[in-house]
């Protein structure tokens, strides 16, 4: 075998000693160890483990489990520790379990595969109520403090009157339209003379001087076009005045019984009327399109139009008085005056306002629009009733609603809606549609406000302090939903950025809601809750609730977080995951049935699309003992559990991880590193009989050694005192080996014959390393079981901890005063019967290696940091290489795991192999 050049000088120095040993007069001395020279590293000169690499794929953690004792120590709480979630894994069994109560935490040390990133603790209280908490596994040797309760305050029944959403909207930049609280200010009407003042001359009877008063007498019909020679005049209409044009500056008063009939050319706009007042009992009738762009207009009598009616931006104000009807039968009202105030009733085919200077429409009466109402860059205050037959559209406008706004559909673009009243969009087909990429669009629904519709879609930030009800509620942008009261969604909720503050998102609310007791069952779940964009952020504060039949994770990463003094509830009937990122949940109460998860290919929730909780209490549907009470009236008093409290029954515990131990037998020299000289598996460990009786079942799987080889287990950190043994090993019933400080059980004295009882004692043919159909040297291996009954469950728990199981092989029996040659995993010391005379010899650095001038590294670790035995935890037996196949050739990623120092990302080396693994034919 080739020796590396760096060994030449060293071997030259030790060679005389080796030759002297061979030339000794005593050809064989059983009390003397022959020196073993170092050999070449078969894995290659660059295959060197970094300093400190311990070869372990196991993490050991101390759990300090604390409960919130509601019974002041009278009863015990049961804490069970799992490596998979028992709510989602029907096969999950606890690896540890014991009691805790006030003043007595459950403290236990567990050892689990490093590939396991999270542990689950299920608490059962004295009323037999179960909760599951999930915790991130810390570093090896660290303590994990597990608090099995929400650390906030106690929930009391919520009141009404929330303002948190509105305050959040203000913090986000929302500015509400100021309510100017207009009132009807009836103008003073001068006393009308009995007749008109004299005209300029008898030859120009329709032209008057400044200050003239003109009267259209009662009972008369006039079609005169009055003019002023200079200045401003006043016209009093007592009869009927038919107007086609007004050229001069007038104040016009239509008195009780008077009437103006306006029939202007289509392009004519009144720009010279300073004041236009219709007294109660007066009438204005437009038989053609009408437009005014100047003055103050007060309509105290009926206004009837059969064409378009326009009040332009230069019109100072328009007031429709209470009890008055403005009817625009076949045209469009364009209320673009600086202020347009309605205290009466307006009916129109359409209303359009698009002046770009933010004039204000104030409605304290009723507006009825048969078709579309379209506002662009307008302010609209509604304190009465607005009814729109088709679409109410707002673009770059501000709306303040304190009355009732009803429309078949509503559309707004980059606008703000502030609602204290009711916004009612058709509940069968009506859409609230917004622009998809919102920039500053807000809907703020204040306390006692109501918003209803069939479908909200687009991009908008919604802040709700009261009540919203929809069939579909979705957003295609990253805008905020801040809900601090009740949001009802009957079919689908689709939103990405959500904050609930004592708010709820549920399905239909019952009509006759029980307000005196628990009513949670009356509230239906939302059929589907999903997310529209990533990253998804859901924050549930202060006792908030989401109740859904299905939570569909279709965007990732997804984050759900609880905040505030009271726990919040995420109650879902199922979870469907169709994205590969993780879903992270923190500080919530989660209720879901068993087997709640489904995954769309290729996602599986194991290597991707994980559901990860931290600080969450997870129970079955309706299983939480917490109280939840929201602003909208949802009240859940909590699962009361068994009325007669008692200690929960302590279960059996079981470690179902399969631990495969693979050894090389040439220690202290390197072997061929096919890691199949001995392959042992511990298949299952179970503690029963109040967790005092421990059963360890396993197999000798393969023997690739060409010498007689034994197998044993040394139990660390436990005593054999008071322990009874049972089970089955090669020699029959297990016994503790004498002469040992620690309990030691020998499983096999001759592994070849243990696996293949029919062969001769000196037949050391390879077993289960060379596949050959029909060969007696292929088979199922040798089964063994060690049953130990301890005086206490604590001792049994320690013995069940895989860290305390020191599986080793015996490659050479004791001779004379030289103990037997044992090979242990890295950093495990030999038993009292194992020799230490080979320490520091050949390639070993269990002690200072003077041959290679290398300092001590650790038990059974080579001068290059390599090991002769490894423990591989998995869900199944590790597939060892065939005979003569080096592990690095069969498992290509093994090298990275070693030379990178056992990094977490390299742990999956055990899953990536070639076809040169042994498979029983």
Short mmCIF file of N, CA, C and O in Angstrom, two decimals, residues 117-180:
data_model
loop_
_atom_site.label_atom_id
_atom_site.label_comp_id
_atom_site.label_asym_id
_atom_site.label_seq_id
_atom_site.Cartn_x
_atom_site.Cartn_y
_atom_site.Cartn_z
N UNK A 117 -35.49 20.09 12.82
CA UNK A 117 -35.33 21.50 13.16
C UNK A 117 -36.30 21.96 14.23
O UNK A 117 -36.09 23.00 14.84
N UNK A 118 -37.38 21.18 14.46
CA UNK A 118 -38.41 21.62 15.40
C UNK A 118 -38.91 20.45 16.22
O UNK A 118 -38.95 19.32 15.74
N UNK A 119 -39.28 20.75 17.47
CA UNK A 119 -39.93 19.77 18.32
C UNK A 119 -41.30 20.30 18.70
O UNK A 119 -41.55 21.50 18.70
N UNK A 120 -42.18 19.38 19.04
CA UNK A 120 -43.57 19.70 19.37
C UNK A 120 -43.87 19.17 20.77
O UNK A 120 -43.53 18.04 21.09
N UNK A 121 -44.48 20.02 21.57
CA UNK A 121 -44.84 19.62 22.92
C UNK A 121 -46.37 19.70 23.03
O UNK A 121 -46.96 20.78 22.83
N UNK A 122 -46.96 18.57 23.32
CA UNK A 122 -48.43 18.54 23.51
C UNK A 122 -48.73 18.56 24.99
O UNK A 122 -48.27 17.73 25.75
N UNK A 123 -49.52 19.54 25.36
CA UNK A 123 -49.95 19.67 26.75
C UNK A 123 -51.38 19.15 26.90
O UNK A 123 -52.26 19.50 26.11
N UNK A 124 -51.58 18.32 27.91
CA UNK A 124 -52.93 17.90 28.30
C UNK A 124 -53.16 18.38 29.71
O UNK A 124 -52.40 18.03 30.63
N UNK A 125 -54.18 19.21 29.91
CA UNK A 125 -54.41 19.76 31.25
C UNK A 125 -55.32 18.83 32.05
O UNK A 125 -55.82 17.82 31.52
N UNK A 126 -55.54 19.12 33.32
CA UNK A 126 -56.38 18.23 34.14
C UNK A 126 -57.81 18.08 33.65
O UNK A 126 -58.50 17.15 34.07
N UNK A 127 -58.27 18.97 32.77
CA UNK A 127 -59.60 18.81 32.18
C UNK A 127 -59.52 18.11 30.83
O UNK A 127 -60.47 18.14 30.06
N UNK A 128 -58.38 17.51 30.56
CA UNK A 128 -58.14 16.68 29.37
C UNK A 128 -58.18 17.48 28.07
O UNK A 128 -58.46 16.94 27.01
N UNK A 129 -57.88 18.75 28.15
CA UNK A 129 -57.81 19.59 26.95
C UNK A 129 -56.37 19.58 26.44
O UNK A 129 -55.43 19.75 27.20
N UNK A 130 -56.25 19.39 25.13
CA UNK A 130 -54.94 19.21 24.53
C UNK A 130 -54.57 20.42 23.67
O UNK A 130 -55.39 20.93 22.92
N UNK A 131 -53.31 20.83 23.76
CA UNK A 131 -52.74 21.88 22.93
C UNK A 131 -51.35 21.44 22.49
O UNK A 131 -50.63 20.79 23.25
N UNK A 132 -50.97 21.83 21.28
CA UNK A 132 -49.64 21.50 20.76
C UNK A 132 -48.87 22.79 20.53
O UNK A 132 -49.38 23.73 19.91
N UNK A 133 -47.65 22.82 21.05
CA UNK A 133 -46.76 23.96 20.87
C UNK A 133 -45.52 23.50 20.10
O UNK A 133 -45.01 22.41 20.33
N UNK A 134 -45.06 24.35 19.21
CA UNK A 134 -43.92 24.02 18.35
C UNK A 134 -42.74 24.92 18.72
O UNK A 134 -42.91 26.12 18.96
N UNK A 135 -41.54 24.34 18.76
CA UNK A 135 -40.36 25.10 19.15
C UNK A 135 -39.20 24.78 18.21
O UNK A 135 -39.03 23.65 17.78
N UNK A 136 -38.41 25.81 17.92
CA UNK A 136 -37.21 25.63 17.11
C UNK A 136 -36.14 24.98 17.96
O UNK A 136 -35.88 25.40 19.09
N UNK A 137 -35.50 23.96 17.42
CA UNK A 137 -34.44 23.26 18.15
C UNK A 137 -33.20 24.15 18.21
O UNK A 137 -32.71 24.60 17.17
N UNK A 138 -32.67 24.40 19.41
CA UNK A 138 -31.46 25.23 19.50
C UNK A 138 -30.22 24.41 19.20
O UNK A 138 -30.30 23.25 18.77
N UNK A 139 -29.07 25.01 19.44
CA UNK A 139 -27.82 24.32 19.16
C UNK A 139 -27.57 23.18 20.13
O UNK A 139 -28.17 23.08 21.21
N UNK A 140 -26.67 22.31 19.74
CA UNK A 140 -26.35 21.14 20.55
C UNK A 140 -25.88 21.56 21.94
O UNK A 140 -25.03 22.44 22.09
N UNK A 141 -26.45 20.92 22.97
CA UNK A 141 -26.07 21.21 24.34
C UNK A 141 -26.79 22.38 24.97
O UNK A 141 -26.59 22.66 26.17
N UNK A 142 -27.64 23.08 24.23
CA UNK A 142 -28.33 24.25 24.78
C UNK A 142 -29.64 23.85 25.45
O UNK A 142 -30.13 22.73 25.30
N UNK A 143 -30.22 24.80 26.19
CA UNK A 143 -31.49 24.59 26.88
C UNK A 143 -32.60 25.30 26.11
O UNK A 143 -32.44 26.45 25.68
N UNK A 144 -33.72 24.62 25.95
CA UNK A 144 -34.88 25.19 25.29
C UNK A 144 -35.98 25.38 26.33
O UNK A 144 -36.49 24.42 26.89
N UNK A 145 -36.31 26.64 26.60
CA UNK A 145 -37.37 26.95 27.55
C UNK A 145 -38.71 26.95 26.82
O UNK A 145 -38.91 27.73 25.89
N UNK A 146 -39.59 26.07 27.24
CA UNK A 146 -40.87 25.86 26.55
C UNK A 146 -42.00 26.33 27.46
O UNK A 146 -42.33 25.65 28.44
N UNK A 147 -42.59 27.46 27.13
CA UNK A 147 -43.75 27.95 27.87
C UNK A 147 -45.01 27.53 27.14
O UNK A 147 -45.24 27.95 26.01
N UNK A 148 -45.82 26.72 27.81
CA UNK A 148 -47.01 26.18 27.17
C UNK A 148 -48.23 27.03 27.49
O UNK A 148 -49.24 26.57 27.99
N UNK A 149 -48.11 28.30 27.19
CA UNK A 149 -49.23 29.21 27.42
C UNK A 149 -48.93 30.52 26.72
O UNK A 149 -47.78 30.81 26.36
N UNK A 150 -49.98 31.30 26.51
CA UNK A 150 -49.82 32.63 25.93
C UNK A 150 -49.42 33.57 27.05
O UNK A 150 -50.04 33.59 28.12
N UNK A 151 -48.38 34.36 26.83
CA UNK A 151 -47.82 35.17 27.90
C UNK A 151 -48.53 36.51 28.08
O UNK A 151 -48.15 37.30 28.93
N UNK A 152 -49.57 36.77 27.28
CA UNK A 152 -50.30 38.02 27.42
C UNK A 152 -51.33 37.96 28.53
O UNK A 152 -51.30 37.10 29.42
N UNK A 153 -52.32 38.86 28.49
CA UNK A 153 -53.32 38.93 29.53
C UNK A 153 -54.47 37.98 29.29
O UNK A 153 -54.43 37.09 28.44
N UNK A 154 -55.55 38.19 30.03
CA UNK A 154 -56.74 37.36 29.93
C UNK A 154 -57.81 38.09 29.12
O UNK A 154 -58.06 39.27 29.36
N UNK A 155 -58.44 37.40 28.20
CA UNK A 155 -59.45 38.02 27.34
C UNK A 155 -60.74 38.25 28.10
O UNK A 155 -61.23 37.38 28.80
N UNK A 156 -61.29 39.43 27.96
CA UNK A 156 -62.63 39.71 28.45
C UNK A 156 -63.51 40.02 27.25
O UNK A 156 -63.01 40.28 26.15
N UNK A 157 -64.81 39.99 27.48
CA UNK A 157 -65.70 40.20 26.34
C UNK A 157 -65.54 41.61 25.79
O UNK A 157 -65.56 42.60 26.52
N UNK A 158 -65.35 41.68 24.47
CA UNK A 158 -65.05 42.96 23.83
C UNK A 158 -66.29 43.82 23.74
O UNK A 158 -67.42 43.34 23.62
N UNK A 159 -66.07 45.12 23.78
CA UNK A 159 -67.14 46.06 23.54
C UNK A 159 -67.13 46.51 22.10
O UNK A 159 -66.51 45.93 21.23
N UNK A 160 -67.85 47.60 21.83
CA UNK A 160 -67.89 48.15 20.48
C UNK A 160 -67.29 49.54 20.50
O UNK A 160 -66.92 50.06 21.55
N UNK A 161 -67.22 50.16 19.35
CA UNK A 161 -66.71 51.53 19.30
C UNK A 161 -65.24 51.60 18.99
O UNK A 161 -64.53 52.44 19.53
N UNK A 162 -64.76 50.77 18.11
CA UNK A 162 -63.34 50.75 17.79
C UNK A 162 -62.96 51.96 16.94
O UNK A 162 -63.74 52.44 16.12
N UNK A 163 -61.76 52.45 17.16
CA UNK A 163 -61.20 53.51 16.32
C UNK A 163 -59.79 53.13 15.85
O UNK A 163 -59.13 53.96 15.23
N UNK A 164 -59.33 51.92 16.15
CA UNK A 164 -57.94 51.59 15.86
C UNK A 164 -57.67 51.57 14.36
O UNK A 164 -56.59 51.94 13.92
N UNK A 165 -58.62 51.11 13.54
CA UNK A 165 -58.41 51.08 12.10
C UNK A 165 -58.31 52.50 11.55
O UNK A 165 -57.45 52.79 10.71
N UNK A 166 -59.17 53.38 11.99
CA UNK A 166 -59.12 54.76 11.52
C UNK A 166 -57.80 55.42 11.91
O UNK A 166 -57.20 56.15 11.12
N UNK A 167 -57.34 55.15 13.13
CA UNK A 167 -56.06 55.72 13.55
C UNK A 167 -54.92 55.17 12.71
O UNK A 167 -53.98 55.88 12.37
N UNK A 168 -55.00 53.88 12.37
CA UNK A 168 -53.97 53.28 11.52
C UNK A 168 -54.00 53.89 10.13
O UNK A 168 -52.95 54.08 9.50
N UNK A 169 -55.19 54.20 9.62
CA UNK A 169 -55.30 54.83 8.30
C UNK A 169 -54.65 56.21 8.31
O UNK A 169 -53.93 56.59 7.38
N UNK A 170 -54.87 56.96 9.39
CA UNK A 170 -54.26 58.29 9.50
C UNK A 170 -52.74 58.16 9.53
O UNK A 170 -52.02 58.91 8.87
N UNK A 171 -52.26 57.16 10.28
CA UNK A 171 -50.81 56.94 10.35
C UNK A 171 -50.24 56.56 8.98
O UNK A 171 -49.07 56.82 8.70
N UNK A 172 -51.08 55.95 8.14
CA UNK A 172 -50.64 55.52 6.80
C UNK A 172 -50.76 56.64 5.77
O UNK A 172 -50.46 56.42 4.60
N UNK A 173 -51.22 57.83 6.20
CA UNK A 173 -51.28 58.95 5.28
C UNK A 173 -52.68 59.35 4.84
O UNK A 173 -52.84 60.25 4.03
N UNK A 174 -53.71 58.69 5.39
CA UNK A 174 -55.09 59.02 5.01
C UNK A 174 -55.49 60.37 5.60
O UNK A 174 -55.25 60.65 6.77
N UNK A 175 -56.11 61.20 4.76
CA UNK A 175 -56.65 62.48 5.20
C UNK A 175 -58.13 62.53 4.85
O UNK A 175 -58.50 62.48 3.68
N UNK A 176 -58.93 62.62 5.88
CA UNK A 176 -60.38 62.58 5.68
C UNK A 176 -60.90 63.93 5.20
O UNK A 176 -60.42 64.99 5.62
N UNK A 177 -61.87 63.88 4.32
CA UNK A 177 -62.54 65.09 3.85
C UNK A 177 -63.26 65.75 5.01
O UNK A 177 -64.00 65.12 5.76
N UNK A 178 -63.04 67.04 5.17
CA UNK A 178 -63.65 67.77 6.28
C UNK A 178 -65.15 67.95 6.05
O UNK A 178 -65.58 68.28 4.94
N UNK A 179 -65.93 67.70 7.10
CA UNK A 179 -67.38 67.90 7.02
C UNK A 179 -67.68 69.35 7.37
O UNK A 179 -67.52 69.80 8.51
N UNK A 180 -68.14 70.10 6.36
CA UNK A 180 -68.42 71.53 6.58
C UNK A 180 -69.77 71.80 7.22
O UNK A 180 -70.09 72.95 7.52
#
